[in-house]
PDB file of C-alpha atoms in Angstrom:
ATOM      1  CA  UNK H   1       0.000   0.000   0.000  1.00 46.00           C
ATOM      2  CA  UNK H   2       1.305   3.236  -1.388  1.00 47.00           C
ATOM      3  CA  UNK H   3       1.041   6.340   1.551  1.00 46.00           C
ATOM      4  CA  UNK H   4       2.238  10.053   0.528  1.00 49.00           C
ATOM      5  CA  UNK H   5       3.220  10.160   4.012  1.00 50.00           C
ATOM      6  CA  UNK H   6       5.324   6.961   4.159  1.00 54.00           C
ATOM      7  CA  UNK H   7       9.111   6.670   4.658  1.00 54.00           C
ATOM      8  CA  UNK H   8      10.659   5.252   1.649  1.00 54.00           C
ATOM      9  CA  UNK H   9      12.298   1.729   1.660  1.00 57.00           C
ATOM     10  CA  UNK H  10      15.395   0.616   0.946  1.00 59.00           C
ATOM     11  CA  UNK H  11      16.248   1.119  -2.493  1.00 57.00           C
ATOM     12  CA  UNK H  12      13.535   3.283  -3.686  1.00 56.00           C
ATOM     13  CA  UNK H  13      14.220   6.417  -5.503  1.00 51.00           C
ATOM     14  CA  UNK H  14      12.983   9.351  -3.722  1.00 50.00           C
ATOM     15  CA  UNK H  15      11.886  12.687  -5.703  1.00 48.00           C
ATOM     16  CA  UNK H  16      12.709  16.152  -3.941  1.00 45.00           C
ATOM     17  CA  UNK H  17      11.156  19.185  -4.846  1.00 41.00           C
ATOM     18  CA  UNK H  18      13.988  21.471  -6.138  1.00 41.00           C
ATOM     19  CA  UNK H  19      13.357  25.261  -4.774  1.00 40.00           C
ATOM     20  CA  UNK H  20      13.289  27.722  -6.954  1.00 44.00           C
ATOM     21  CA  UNK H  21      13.075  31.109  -6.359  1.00 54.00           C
ATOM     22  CA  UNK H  22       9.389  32.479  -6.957  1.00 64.00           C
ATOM     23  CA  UNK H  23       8.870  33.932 -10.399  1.00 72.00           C
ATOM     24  CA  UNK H  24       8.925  38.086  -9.028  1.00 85.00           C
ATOM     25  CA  UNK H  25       5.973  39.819 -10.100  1.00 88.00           C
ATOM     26  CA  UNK H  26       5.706  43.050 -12.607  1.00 91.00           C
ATOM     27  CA  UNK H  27       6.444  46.180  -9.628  1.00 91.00           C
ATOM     28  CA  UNK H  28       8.133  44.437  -7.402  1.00 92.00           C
ATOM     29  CA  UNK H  29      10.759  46.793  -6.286  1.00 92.00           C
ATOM     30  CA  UNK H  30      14.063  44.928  -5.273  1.00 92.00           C
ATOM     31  CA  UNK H  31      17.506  47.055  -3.704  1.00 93.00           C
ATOM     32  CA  UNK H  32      20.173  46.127  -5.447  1.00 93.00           C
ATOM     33  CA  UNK H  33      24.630  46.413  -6.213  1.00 95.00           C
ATOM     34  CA  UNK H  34      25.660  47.899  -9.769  1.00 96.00           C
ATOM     35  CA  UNK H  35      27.803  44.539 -10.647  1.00 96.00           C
ATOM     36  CA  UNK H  36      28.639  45.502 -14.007  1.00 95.00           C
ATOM     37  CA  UNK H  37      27.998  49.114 -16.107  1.00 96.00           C
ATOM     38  CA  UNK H  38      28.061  48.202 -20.225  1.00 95.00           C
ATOM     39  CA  UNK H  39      27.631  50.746 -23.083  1.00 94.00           C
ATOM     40  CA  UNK H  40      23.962  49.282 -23.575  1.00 94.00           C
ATOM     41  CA  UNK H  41      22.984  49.189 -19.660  1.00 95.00           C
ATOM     42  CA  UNK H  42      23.571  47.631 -16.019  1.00 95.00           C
ATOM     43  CA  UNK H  43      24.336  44.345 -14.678  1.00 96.00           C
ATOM     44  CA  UNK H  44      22.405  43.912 -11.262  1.00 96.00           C
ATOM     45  CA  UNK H  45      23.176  42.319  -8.328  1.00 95.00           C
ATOM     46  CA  UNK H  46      19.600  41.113  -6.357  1.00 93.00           C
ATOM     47  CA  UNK H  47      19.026  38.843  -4.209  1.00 91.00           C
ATOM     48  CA  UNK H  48      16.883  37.052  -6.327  1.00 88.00           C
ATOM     49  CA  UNK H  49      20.086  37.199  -9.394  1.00 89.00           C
ATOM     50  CA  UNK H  50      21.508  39.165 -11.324  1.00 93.00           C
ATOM     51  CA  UNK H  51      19.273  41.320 -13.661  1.00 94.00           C
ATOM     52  CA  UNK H  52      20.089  43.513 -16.297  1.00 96.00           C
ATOM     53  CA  UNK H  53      18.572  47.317 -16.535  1.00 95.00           C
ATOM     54  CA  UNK H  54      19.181  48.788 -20.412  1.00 95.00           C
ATOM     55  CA  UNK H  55      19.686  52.173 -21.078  1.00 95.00           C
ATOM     56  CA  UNK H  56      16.824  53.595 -21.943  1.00 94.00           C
ATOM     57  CA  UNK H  57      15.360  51.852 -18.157  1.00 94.00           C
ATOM     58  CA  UNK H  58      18.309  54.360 -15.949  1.00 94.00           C
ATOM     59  CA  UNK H  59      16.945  57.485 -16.244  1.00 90.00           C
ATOM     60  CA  UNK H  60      14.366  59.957 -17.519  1.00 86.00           C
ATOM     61  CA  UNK H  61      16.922  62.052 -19.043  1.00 86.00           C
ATOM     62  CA  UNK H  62      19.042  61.314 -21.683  1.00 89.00           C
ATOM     63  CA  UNK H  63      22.440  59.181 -20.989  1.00 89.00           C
ATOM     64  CA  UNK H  64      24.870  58.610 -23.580  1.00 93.00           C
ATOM     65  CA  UNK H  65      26.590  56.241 -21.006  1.00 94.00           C
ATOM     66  CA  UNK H  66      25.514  54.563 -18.046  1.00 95.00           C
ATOM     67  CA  UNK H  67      28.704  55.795 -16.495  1.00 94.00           C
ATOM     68  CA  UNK H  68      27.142  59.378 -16.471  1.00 92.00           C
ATOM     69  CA  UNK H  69      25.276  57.926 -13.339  1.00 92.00           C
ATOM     70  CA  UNK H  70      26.577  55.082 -12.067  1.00 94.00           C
ATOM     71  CA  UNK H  71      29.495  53.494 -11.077  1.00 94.00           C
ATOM     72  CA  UNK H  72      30.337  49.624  -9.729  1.00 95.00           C
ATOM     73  CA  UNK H  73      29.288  48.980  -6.374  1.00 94.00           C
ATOM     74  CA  UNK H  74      26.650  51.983  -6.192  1.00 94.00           C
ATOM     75  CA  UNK H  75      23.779  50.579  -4.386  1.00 94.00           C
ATOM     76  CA  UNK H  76      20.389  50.901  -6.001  1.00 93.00           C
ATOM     77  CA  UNK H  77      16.808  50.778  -6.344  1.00 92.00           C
ATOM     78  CA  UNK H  78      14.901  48.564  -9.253  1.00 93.00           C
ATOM     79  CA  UNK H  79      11.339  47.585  -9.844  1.00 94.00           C
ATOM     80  CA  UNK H  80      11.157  44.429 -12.125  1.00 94.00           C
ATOM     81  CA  UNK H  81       9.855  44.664 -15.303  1.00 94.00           C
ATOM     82  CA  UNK H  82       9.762  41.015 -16.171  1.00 92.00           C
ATOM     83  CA  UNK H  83      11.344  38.034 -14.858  1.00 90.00           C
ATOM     84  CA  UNK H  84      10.540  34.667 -17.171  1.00 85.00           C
ATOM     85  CA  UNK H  85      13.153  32.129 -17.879  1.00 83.00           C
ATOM     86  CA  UNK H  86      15.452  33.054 -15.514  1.00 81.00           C
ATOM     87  CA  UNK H  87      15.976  36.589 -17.362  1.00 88.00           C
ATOM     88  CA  UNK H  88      15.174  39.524 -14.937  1.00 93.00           C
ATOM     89  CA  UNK H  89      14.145  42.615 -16.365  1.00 95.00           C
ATOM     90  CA  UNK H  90      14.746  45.685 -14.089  1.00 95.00           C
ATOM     91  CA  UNK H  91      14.108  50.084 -13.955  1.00 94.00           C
ATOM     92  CA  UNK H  92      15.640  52.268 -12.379  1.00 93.00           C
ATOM     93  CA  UNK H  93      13.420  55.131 -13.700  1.00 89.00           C
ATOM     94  CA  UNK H  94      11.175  56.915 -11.418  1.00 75.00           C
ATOM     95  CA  UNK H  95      12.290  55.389  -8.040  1.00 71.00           C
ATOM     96  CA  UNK H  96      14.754  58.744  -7.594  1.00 59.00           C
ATOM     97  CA  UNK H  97      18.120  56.204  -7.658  1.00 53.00           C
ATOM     98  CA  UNK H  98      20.452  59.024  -8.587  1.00 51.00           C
ATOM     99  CA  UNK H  99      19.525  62.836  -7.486  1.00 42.00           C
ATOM    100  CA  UNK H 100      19.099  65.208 -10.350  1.00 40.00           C
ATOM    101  CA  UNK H 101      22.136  67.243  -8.871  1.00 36.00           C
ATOM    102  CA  UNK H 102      24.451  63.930  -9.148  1.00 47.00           C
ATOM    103  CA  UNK H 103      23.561  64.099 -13.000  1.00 44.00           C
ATOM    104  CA  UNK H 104      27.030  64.916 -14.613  1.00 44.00           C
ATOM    105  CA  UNK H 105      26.368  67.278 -17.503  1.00 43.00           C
ATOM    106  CA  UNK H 106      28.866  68.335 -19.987  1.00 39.00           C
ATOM    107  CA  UNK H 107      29.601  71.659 -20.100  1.00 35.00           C
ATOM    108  CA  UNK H 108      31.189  73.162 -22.979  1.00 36.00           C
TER     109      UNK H 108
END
């Protein structure tokens, strides 16, 4: 007789549940470690993995490089924009990550 509940005997195979991390919803907002800054965008260190934030997603003004704003090791602020297949999706726009006055602007 078969029982859920039952210890397994010698010799059977027993299945395990792998965890995996819940799939994060559309807002969630997550804090976050600049791990890498690229010309198209930002490599994000969350506890839930790393996610990537392109450059259009940094800022509501123009950047011609995420190094304008950010450096490695800043801590940050992200809201997910979509996490399926283990790809996370992040913004930084709109959660005030980077104060106006820290913009650098070229002045010529």
């Amino acid at each position: 007789r078969f029982s859920a509940f039952a210890a397994p005997k010698v010799g059977e195979k027993v299945i395990q549940a792998v965890k995996t991390d819940p799939v994060l919803q559309r807002g969630e907002v997550l804090p976050g470690k600049v791990k890498t800054v690229r010309d198209n965008g930002l490599v994000i260190q969350t506890k839930n993995g790393d996610g990537f934030a392109h450059i259009s997603q940094l800022s509501d003004r123009f950047l011609g490089h995420p190094a304008e704003l950010f450096d490695e090791q800043d801590q940050v602020t992200a809201r997910v924009l979509r996490h399926e297949n283990g790809f996370l999706e992040l913004t930084l726009r709109e959660l005030g990550t980077k104060k106006l006055k820290d913009f650098k602007v070229n002045q010529e």
